[in-house]
């Protein structure tokens, strides 16, 4: 499956069906090869939904279902000691993983919830929950409640961004899309860098 770069995302996903969104999002979550933060993809889904290609509520629901499914898969694979998950963990940043593990040992449901909002570190939540044997219902409640907020916020940002630009540039569709692409690149980079640094340093962790 072709994995587009950031600038191609809006044009790429608008050609997908609802099933296409589900399959593409699921594969990129499980394989962990996509160089694009899922936050950018969610913003793009909201943006494209605002054009009328999809119903924004259905698109957001599919995104939520995909993320909760992939998290559940990682939870159970990690709980069973799967080697694939172990290799993914070894490829992760050791400092970030150690910080996440320390938070999980203090309060696992809270750590699962918080990690959902840290770009590129959300993967640690279901993996550590499985490794540390957090009960399924506790994990699911924390993960699902966080994902509802996560998906809603980012898809709304994309939806609102399109509506705002559409009002300013009614006859300049190309410029509108270029501005959107530039914006999501900046948002992705800034949010990712700030969140990861704050998490690893300890300034952004709950209870500290």
XYZ file of N, CA and C in Angstrom:
624
model
N 0.845 -1.197 0.000
C 0.000 0.000 0.000
C 0.880 1.246 0.000
N 0.556 2.177 -0.895
C 1.349 3.402 -0.983
C 1.105 4.277 0.237
N 2.180 4.717 0.875
C 2.077 5.613 2.031
C 2.462 7.016 1.580
N 1.498 7.940 1.460
C 1.803 9.279 0.976
C 2.553 10.100 2.002
N 3.269 11.138 1.521
C 3.889 12.052 2.466
C 2.851 13.085 2.888
N 3.231 13.949 3.836
C 2.261 14.872 4.434
C 1.526 15.706 3.394
N 2.241 16.227 2.414
C 1.626 17.089 1.415
C 0.603 16.394 0.541
N 0.651 15.063 0.475
C -0.273 14.312 -0.362
C -1.523 13.859 0.383
N -1.513 13.975 1.704
C -2.583 13.389 2.493
C -3.992 13.841 2.083
N -4.304 15.154 2.038
C -5.677 15.546 1.711
C -6.136 15.001 0.365
N -5.275 15.094 -0.662
C -5.649 14.600 -1.977
C -5.767 13.091 -2.016
N -4.979 12.413 -1.201
C -4.989 10.952 -1.197
C -6.231 10.395 -0.527
N -6.538 10.870 0.665
C -7.629 10.250 1.406
C -9.008 10.607 0.848
N -9.122 11.693 0.085
C -10.432 12.047 -0.430
C -10.925 11.052 -1.472
N -10.023 10.207 -1.984
C -10.407 9.186 -2.955
C -10.737 7.859 -2.293
N -10.605 7.791 -0.969
C -10.892 6.552 -0.258
C -12.367 6.478 0.124
N -12.900 5.260 0.162
C -14.241 5.038 0.690
C -14.129 4.925 2.209
N -15.261 4.765 2.878
C -15.208 4.570 4.329
C -14.404 3.313 4.661
N -14.600 2.272 3.856
C -13.839 1.035 4.063
C -12.360 1.280 3.836
N -12.050 2.097 2.846
C -10.654 2.423 2.548
C -9.989 3.142 3.706
N -10.723 4.070 4.332
C -10.185 4.781 5.498
C -9.847 3.778 6.598
N -10.775 2.868 6.850
C -10.596 1.877 7.908
C -9.370 0.999 7.646
N -9.273 0.449 6.436
C -8.179 -0.474 6.120
C -6.832 0.233 6.110
N -6.775 1.434 5.495
C -5.507 2.157 5.403
C -5.031 2.584 6.786
N -5.960 3.120 7.571
C -5.619 3.567 8.918
C -5.186 2.377 9.778
N -5.896 1.252 9.663
C -5.581 0.075 10.472
C -4.193 -0.461 10.135
N -3.897 -0.589 8.855
C -2.604 -1.131 8.453
C -1.453 -0.240 8.894
N -1.611 1.058 8.732
C -0.528 1.962 9.120
C -0.352 2.008 10.625
N -1.416 1.728 11.379
C -1.302 1.667 12.835
C -0.556 0.408 13.267
N -0.905 -0.715 12.672
C -0.340 -1.990 13.097
C 1.092 -2.207 12.624
N 1.399 -1.712 11.429
C 2.729 -1.939 10.881
C 3.726 -0.902 11.391
N 3.222 0.262 11.801
C 4.073 1.336 12.332
C 5.153 1.735 11.323
N 4.739 1.943 10.068
C 5.710 2.365 9.058
C 5.379 3.754 8.520
N 4.243 4.301 8.914
C 3.819 5.568 8.352
C 4.573 6.716 9.007
N 5.295 7.526 8.209
C 6.070 8.632 8.772
C 5.228 9.857 9.096
N 3.902 9.708 9.072
C 2.995 10.825 9.289
C 2.239 10.604 10.590
N 2.266 11.560 11.520
C 1.526 11.400 12.775
C 0.041 11.192 12.505
N -0.614 10.355 13.300
C -2.033 10.096 13.085
C -2.859 11.359 13.318
N -2.316 12.298 14.112
C -3.018 13.566 14.321
C -3.210 14.309 12.996
N -2.197 14.253 12.141
C -2.281 14.897 10.831
C -3.337 14.215 9.970
N -3.398 12.887 10.041
C -4.382 12.143 9.267
C -5.792 12.481 9.745
N -5.990 12.572 11.055
C -7.303 12.908 11.593
C -7.730 14.317 11.187
N -6.789 15.257 11.230
C -7.105 16.616 10.789
C -7.494 16.601 9.309
N -6.779 15.816 8.522
C -7.069 15.724 7.090
C -8.433 15.099 6.839
N -8.794 14.111 7.648
C -10.106 13.485 7.508
C -11.217 14.506 7.788
N -11.025 15.303 8.831
C -12.001 16.351 9.119
C -12.064 17.378 8.007
N -10.912 17.725 7.459
C -10.818 18.714 6.386
C -11.546 18.233 5.144
N -11.283 16.991 4.745
C -11.919 16.439 3.546
C -13.415 16.234 3.780
N -13.809 15.874 4.999
C -15.232 15.702 5.311
C -16.000 17.005 5.106
N -15.345 18.113 5.361
C -15.992 19.425 5.213
C -16.296 19.745 3.752
N -15.646 19.049 2.826
C -15.914 19.274 1.399
C -17.152 18.519 0.942
N -17.678 17.641 1.793
C -18.865 16.875 1.436
C -18.570 15.483 0.918
N -17.291 15.116 0.885
C -16.928 13.783 0.405
C -17.484 12.707 1.333
N -17.388 12.934 2.659
C -17.913 11.998 3.650
C -18.764 12.734 4.660
N -19.552 11.970 5.368
C -20.233 12.499 6.541
C -19.184 12.578 7.657
N -18.957 13.745 8.240
C -17.883 13.878 9.239
C -18.064 12.989 10.463
N -19.313 12.730 10.852
C -19.559 11.892 12.018
C -19.236 10.425 11.725
N -19.580 9.984 10.515
C -19.264 8.609 10.137
C -17.757 8.436 9.994
N -17.093 9.415 9.366
C -15.642 9.343 9.191
C -14.934 9.326 10.544
N -15.411 10.146 11.474
C -14.809 10.179 12.813
C -15.059 8.866 13.545
N -16.256 8.307 13.390
C -16.578 7.035 14.038
C -15.709 5.910 13.502
N -15.461 5.909 12.202
C -14.602 4.890 11.601
C -13.169 5.042 12.095
N -12.712 6.278 12.199
C -11.368 6.530 12.720
C -11.249 6.017 14.153
N -12.260 6.307 14.959
C -12.266 5.829 16.346
C -12.236 4.303 16.394
N -13.077 3.677 15.583
C -13.144 2.216 15.575
C -11.812 1.602 15.169
N -11.150 2.228 14.194
C -9.855 1.722 13.740
C -8.820 1.806 14.850
N -8.765 2.944 15.526
C -7.781 3.138 16.585
C -8.039 2.229 17.783
N -9.290 2.072 18.164
C -9.596 1.218 19.316
C -9.310 -0.233 18.983
N -9.532 -0.623 17.723
C -9.238 -1.988 17.305
C -7.734 -2.250 17.312
N -6.964 -1.329 16.730
C -5.510 -1.518 16.688
C -4.921 -1.513 18.101
N -5.454 -0.665 18.986
C -4.977 -0.652 20.370
C -5.293 -1.967 21.073
N -6.479 -2.501 20.808
C -6.853 -3.776 21.401
C -5.949 -4.908 20.925
N -5.597 -4.874 19.648
C -4.700 -5.892 19.097
C -3.339 -5.813 19.770
N -2.805 -4.591 19.898
C -1.512 -4.427 20.559
C -1.578 -4.844 22.027
N -2.687 -4.551 22.677
C -2.851 -4.928 24.083
C -2.743 -6.442 24.252
N -3.485 -7.181 23.449
C -3.498 -8.636 23.595
C -2.199 -9.277 23.111
N -1.590 -8.711 22.056
C -0.301 -9.245 21.600
C 0.764 -9.036 22.679
N 0.773 -7.850 23.259
C 1.743 -7.543 24.306
C 1.501 -8.401 25.539
N 0.260 -8.602 25.875
C -0.090 -9.399 27.058
C 0.399 -10.841 26.916
N 0.419 -11.326 25.664
C 0.852 -12.704 25.416
C 2.352 -12.809 25.153
N 3.077 -11.672 25.194
C 4.520 -11.693 24.988
C 4.930 -11.847 23.538
N 4.129 -11.308 22.627
C 4.400 -11.432 21.202
C 5.744 -10.813 20.816
N 6.509 -11.509 19.977
C 7.839 -11.046 19.586
C 7.791 -9.816 18.688
N 6.757 -9.727 17.860
C 6.636 -8.571 16.968
C 6.528 -7.282 17.775
N 5.699 -7.298 18.802
C 5.546 -6.125 19.661
C 6.855 -5.826 20.379
N 7.540 -6.875 20.812
C 8.822 -6.691 21.505
C 9.835 -6.000 20.593
N 9.844 -6.358 19.309
C 10.764 -5.714 18.355
C 10.405 -4.244 18.157
N 9.112 -3.957 18.108
C 8.681 -2.565 17.953
C 9.118 -1.732 19.150
N 9.017 -2.311 20.335
C 9.425 -1.613 21.553
C 10.924 -1.335 21.519
N 11.717 -2.303 21.057
C 13.169 -2.143 20.989
C 13.564 -1.030 20.032
N 12.732 -0.797 19.011
C 13.021 0.253 18.038
C 12.581 1.630 18.523
N 11.849 1.671 19.625
C 11.340 2.939 20.147
C 12.419 3.654 20.949
N 12.157 4.926 21.242
C 13.088 5.709 22.053
C 13.109 5.144 23.477
N 14.279 4.742 23.937
C 14.387 4.122 25.257
C 13.982 5.070 26.384
N 14.351 6.342 26.251
C 14.005 7.312 27.293
C 12.509 7.520 27.390
N 11.837 7.625 26.240
C 10.393 7.827 26.227
C 9.678 6.596 26.761
N 10.154 5.425 26.375
C 9.515 4.195 26.838
C 9.683 4.034 28.348
N 10.878 4.332 28.843
C 11.132 4.213 30.285
C 10.241 5.173 31.065
N 10.068 6.391 30.539
C 9.207 7.381 31.193
C 7.761 6.896 31.212
N 7.306 6.348 30.072
C 5.941 5.837 29.992
C 5.742 4.666 30.945
N 6.730 3.794 31.028
C 6.633 2.637 31.921
C 6.559 3.072 33.379
N 7.336 4.085 33.740
C 7.305 4.585 35.118
C 5.928 5.142 35.454
N 5.317 5.862 34.508
C 3.984 6.412 34.730
C 2.941 5.306 34.826
N 3.108 4.272 33.997
C 2.164 3.157 34.028
C 2.182 2.451 35.381
N 3.363 2.323 35.968
C 3.478 1.624 37.239
C 2.852 2.416 38.385
N 2.735 3.742 38.200
C 2.105 4.580 39.227
C 0.585 4.483 39.148
N 0.074 4.623 37.928
C -1.378 4.585 37.733
C -1.630 4.205 36.278
N -1.916 2.944 36.041
C -2.010 2.450 34.668
C -3.148 3.066 33.855
N -4.386 3.100 34.359
C -5.461 3.715 33.553
C -5.178 5.179 33.206
N -4.662 5.930 34.181
C -4.370 7.340 33.929
C -3.269 7.488 32.876
N -2.251 6.642 32.939
C -1.152 6.711 31.976
C -1.633 6.366 30.570
N -2.506 5.371 30.449
C -3.075 5.019 29.145
C -3.823 6.216 28.570
N -4.588 6.878 29.429
C -5.370 8.048 28.996
C -4.439 9.166 28.525
N -3.418 9.489 29.315
C -2.515 10.599 28.997
C -1.685 10.316 27.745
N -1.197 9.089 27.599
C -0.352 8.752 26.453
C -1.079 8.904 25.125
N -2.387 8.804 25.158
C -3.172 8.967 23.928
C -2.930 10.325 23.284
N -2.629 11.328 24.099
C -2.497 12.683 23.589
C -1.044 13.096 23.334
N -0.113 12.144 23.449
C 1.291 12.429 23.179
C 1.643 11.875 21.810
N 1.840 12.728 20.802
C 2.147 12.250 19.446
C 3.312 11.267 19.422
N 3.116 10.196 18.667
C 4.129 9.159 18.470
C 4.370 8.284 19.696
N 3.751 8.602 20.829
C 3.942 7.796 22.028
C 2.668 7.044 22.422
N 1.580 7.261 21.702
C 0.310 6.618 22.033
C 0.430 5.099 21.981
N 1.306 4.611 21.130
C 1.560 3.178 20.978
C 1.971 2.523 22.294
N 2.657 3.275 23.171
C 3.124 2.708 24.430
C 1.980 2.332 25.372
N 0.855 3.039 25.273
C -0.264 2.793 26.175
C -0.759 1.356 26.147
N -1.264 0.884 24.987
C -1.756 -0.497 24.933
C -0.666 -1.537 25.134
N 0.552 -1.241 24.680
C 1.649 -2.197 24.825
C 2.009 -2.390 26.299
N 2.192 -1.298 27.020
C 2.537 -1.388 28.436
C 1.375 -1.925 29.274
N 0.155 -1.567 28.877
C -1.008 -2.087 29.601
C -1.057 -3.606 29.501
N -0.721 -4.118 28.324
C -0.683 -5.566 28.154
C 0.469 -6.194 28.902
N 1.645 -5.588 28.814
C 2.828 -6.127 29.484
C 2.647 -6.176 30.998
N 2.010 -5.135 31.545
C 1.847 -5.041 32.993
C 0.532 -5.651 33.487
N -0.178 -6.318 32.556
C -1.390 -7.080 32.902
C -2.523 -6.219 33.459
N -2.664 -5.007 32.928
C -3.826 -4.209 33.309
C -5.078 -4.934 32.824
N -6.104 -4.999 33.643
C -7.326 -5.695 33.257
C -7.939 -5.060 32.009
N -8.501 -5.911 31.155
C -9.020 -5.460 29.868
C -10.061 -4.353 30.021
N -11.012 -4.517 30.917
C -12.076 -3.523 31.029
C -11.530 -2.169 31.474
N -10.499 -2.174 32.334
C -9.893 -0.917 32.786
C -9.134 -0.258 31.637
N -8.408 -1.083 30.876
C -7.686 -0.549 29.722
C -8.659 0.013 28.699
N -9.686 -0.746 28.376
C -10.637 -0.322 27.338
C -11.315 0.984 27.728
N -11.728 1.115 28.973
C -12.406 2.332 29.424
C -11.498 3.551 29.297
N -10.246 3.411 29.754
C -9.305 4.533 29.683
C -8.962 4.872 28.243
N -8.714 3.848 27.441
C -8.318 4.064 26.046
C -9.465 4.644 25.227
N -10.642 4.069 25.371
C -11.787 4.524 24.584
C -12.186 5.953 24.937
N -12.193 6.277 26.227
C -12.583 7.637 26.631
C -11.591 8.666 26.111
N -10.299 8.320 26.110
C -9.291 9.239 25.584
C -9.411 9.370 24.071
N -9.673 8.259 23.386
C -9.769 8.290 21.928
C -10.983 9.078 21.442
N -12.059 9.052 22.201
C -13.225 9.863 21.838
C -12.827 11.332 21.752
N -12.085 11.790 22.742
C -11.620 13.187 22.759
C -10.594 13.414 21.657
N -9.638 12.512 21.561
C -8.549 12.613 20.583
C -9.082 12.737 19.159
N -9.958 11.826 18.774
C -10.505 11.820 17.414
C -11.401 13.030 17.188
N -12.257 13.339 18.153
C -13.193 14.461 18.006
C -12.467 15.784 17.823
N -11.449 16.026 18.643
C -10.730 17.299 18.593
C -10.027 17.484 17.250
N -9.269 16.476 16.813
C -8.487 16.641 15.592
C -9.339 16.664 14.327
N -10.395 15.853 14.266
C -11.255 15.913 13.090
C -12.022 17.237 13.048
N -12.403 17.744 14.223
C -13.090 19.042 14.264
C -12.160 20.163 13.803
N -10.891 20.084 14.201
C -9.923 21.101 13.771
C -9.858 21.135 12.245
N -9.763 19.954 11.632
C -9.705 19.894 10.175
C -10.978 20.413 9.531
N -12.131 20.034 10.080
C -13.424 20.468 9.561
C -13.567 21.982 9.663
N -13.249 22.507 10.838
C -13.352 23.948 11.072
C -12.371 24.722 10.202
N -11.165 24.169 10.032
C -10.147 24.835 9.233
C -10.611 24.994 7.796
N -11.223 23.950 7.241
C -11.711 24.024 5.861
C -12.817 25.065 5.733
N -13.762 25.030 6.664
C -14.874 25.982 6.603
C -14.373 27.423 6.706
N -13.381 27.638 7.547
C -12.843 28.991 7.714
C -12.133 29.456 6.452
N -11.315 28.583 5.872
C -10.594 28.941 4.650
C -11.544 29.115 3.469
N -12.588 28.281 3.438
C -13.539 28.371 2.334
C -14.202 29.744 2.289
N -14.445 30.305 3.458
C -15.049 31.629 3.507
C -14.110 32.723 3.043
N -12.812 32.510 3.233
C -11.826 33.522 2.851
C -11.402 33.398 1.386
N -11.378 32.157 0.898
C -10.865 31.928 -0.457
C -11.870 31.131 -1.285
N -13.010 31.727 -1.552
C -14.066 31.035 -2.275
C -13.634 30.592 -3.670
N -12.817 31.372 -4.319
C -12.428 31.050 -5.689
C -10.962 30.665 -5.809
N -10.326 30.362 -4.695
C -8.899 30.022 -4.722
C -8.684 28.675 -4.024
N -9.257 27.615 -4.612
C -9.202 26.290 -3.994
C -7.773 25.781 -3.834
N -6.929 26.025 -4.839
C -5.551 25.530 -4.773
C -4.801 26.192 -3.617
N -4.948 27.511 -3.504
C -4.291 28.232 -2.412
C -4.814 27.751 -1.065
N -6.112 27.487 -0.994
C -6.716 27.003 0.242
C -6.080 25.686 0.667
N -5.932 24.758 -0.267
C -5.343 23.453 0.051
C -3.872 23.592 0.418
N -3.178 24.498 -0.255
C -1.764 24.706 0.061
C -1.604 25.241 1.481
N -2.462 26.168 1.863
C -2.410 26.714 3.212
C -2.721 25.633 4.241
N -3.679 24.771 3.921
C -4.007 23.686 4.840
C -2.834 22.737 5.023
N -2.194 22.355 3.914
C -1.055 21.448 3.983
C 0.064 22.054 4.820
N 0.333 23.340 4.583
C 1.375 24.015 5.354
C 1.016 24.046 6.834
N -0.253 24.278 7.115
C -0.697 24.360 8.507
C -0.557 23.037 9.229
N -0.958 21.927 8.596
C -0.887 20.642 9.295
C 0.559 20.190 9.474
N 1.437 20.594 8.554
C 2.848 20.275 8.735
C 3.386 20.990 9.966
N 3.072 22.286 10.065
C 3.530 23.078 11.215
C 2.938 22.539 12.509
N 1.628 22.243 12.502
C 0.965 21.722 13.701
C 1.574 20.394 14.114
N 1.762 19.503 13.139
C 2.323 18.192 13.444
C 3.703 18.270 14.045
N 4.555 19.114 13.459
C 5.925 19.245 13.941
C 5.977 19.866 15.331
N 5.254 20.981 15.515
C 5.285 21.683 16.801
C 4.697 20.837 17.925
N 3.511 20.285 17.689
C 2.861 19.479 18.718
C 3.707 18.263 19.068
N 4.251 17.612 18.049
C 5.069 16.431 18.292
C 6.314 16.734 19.103
N 7.043 17.772 18.713
C 8.287 18.112 19.402
C 8.026 18.537 20.839
N 7.059 19.444 21.037
C 6.775 19.949 22.374
C 6.271 18.850 23.299
N 5.319 18.064 22.814
C 4.733 17.016 23.660
C 5.758 15.963 24.047
N 6.572 15.544 23.102
C 7.558 14.508 23.390
C 8.618 15.001 24.368
N 9.078 16.249 24.177
C 10.094 16.794 25.081
C 9.554 16.949 26.493
N 8.325 17.414 26.590
C 7.729 17.609 27.918
C 7.510 16.267 28.601
N 7.105 15.266 27.837
C 6.883 13.948 28.427
C 8.179 13.343 28.927
N 9.198 13.348 28.071
C 10.460 12.722 28.434
C 11.139 13.434 29.599
N 11.047 14.774 29.592
C 11.686 15.543 30.651
C 10.940 15.443 31.972
N 9.654 15.112 31.891
C 8.870 14.952 33.114
C 8.001 16.143 33.418
N 8.193 17.263 32.690
C 7.401 18.466 32.989
C 5.963 18.311 32.592
N 5.691 17.441 31.573
C 4.324 17.320 31.104
C 3.591 16.126 31.655
N 4.209 15.358 32.530
C 3.555 14.167 33.053
C 2.589 14.520 34.170
N 1.514 13.735 34.258
C 0.501 14.013 35.273
C 1.039 13.748 36.655
N 0.657 14.612 37.545
C 1.016 14.413 38.941
C 2.377 14.917 39.303
N 3.092 15.534 38.358
C 4.426 16.041 38.668
C 4.407 17.564 38.631
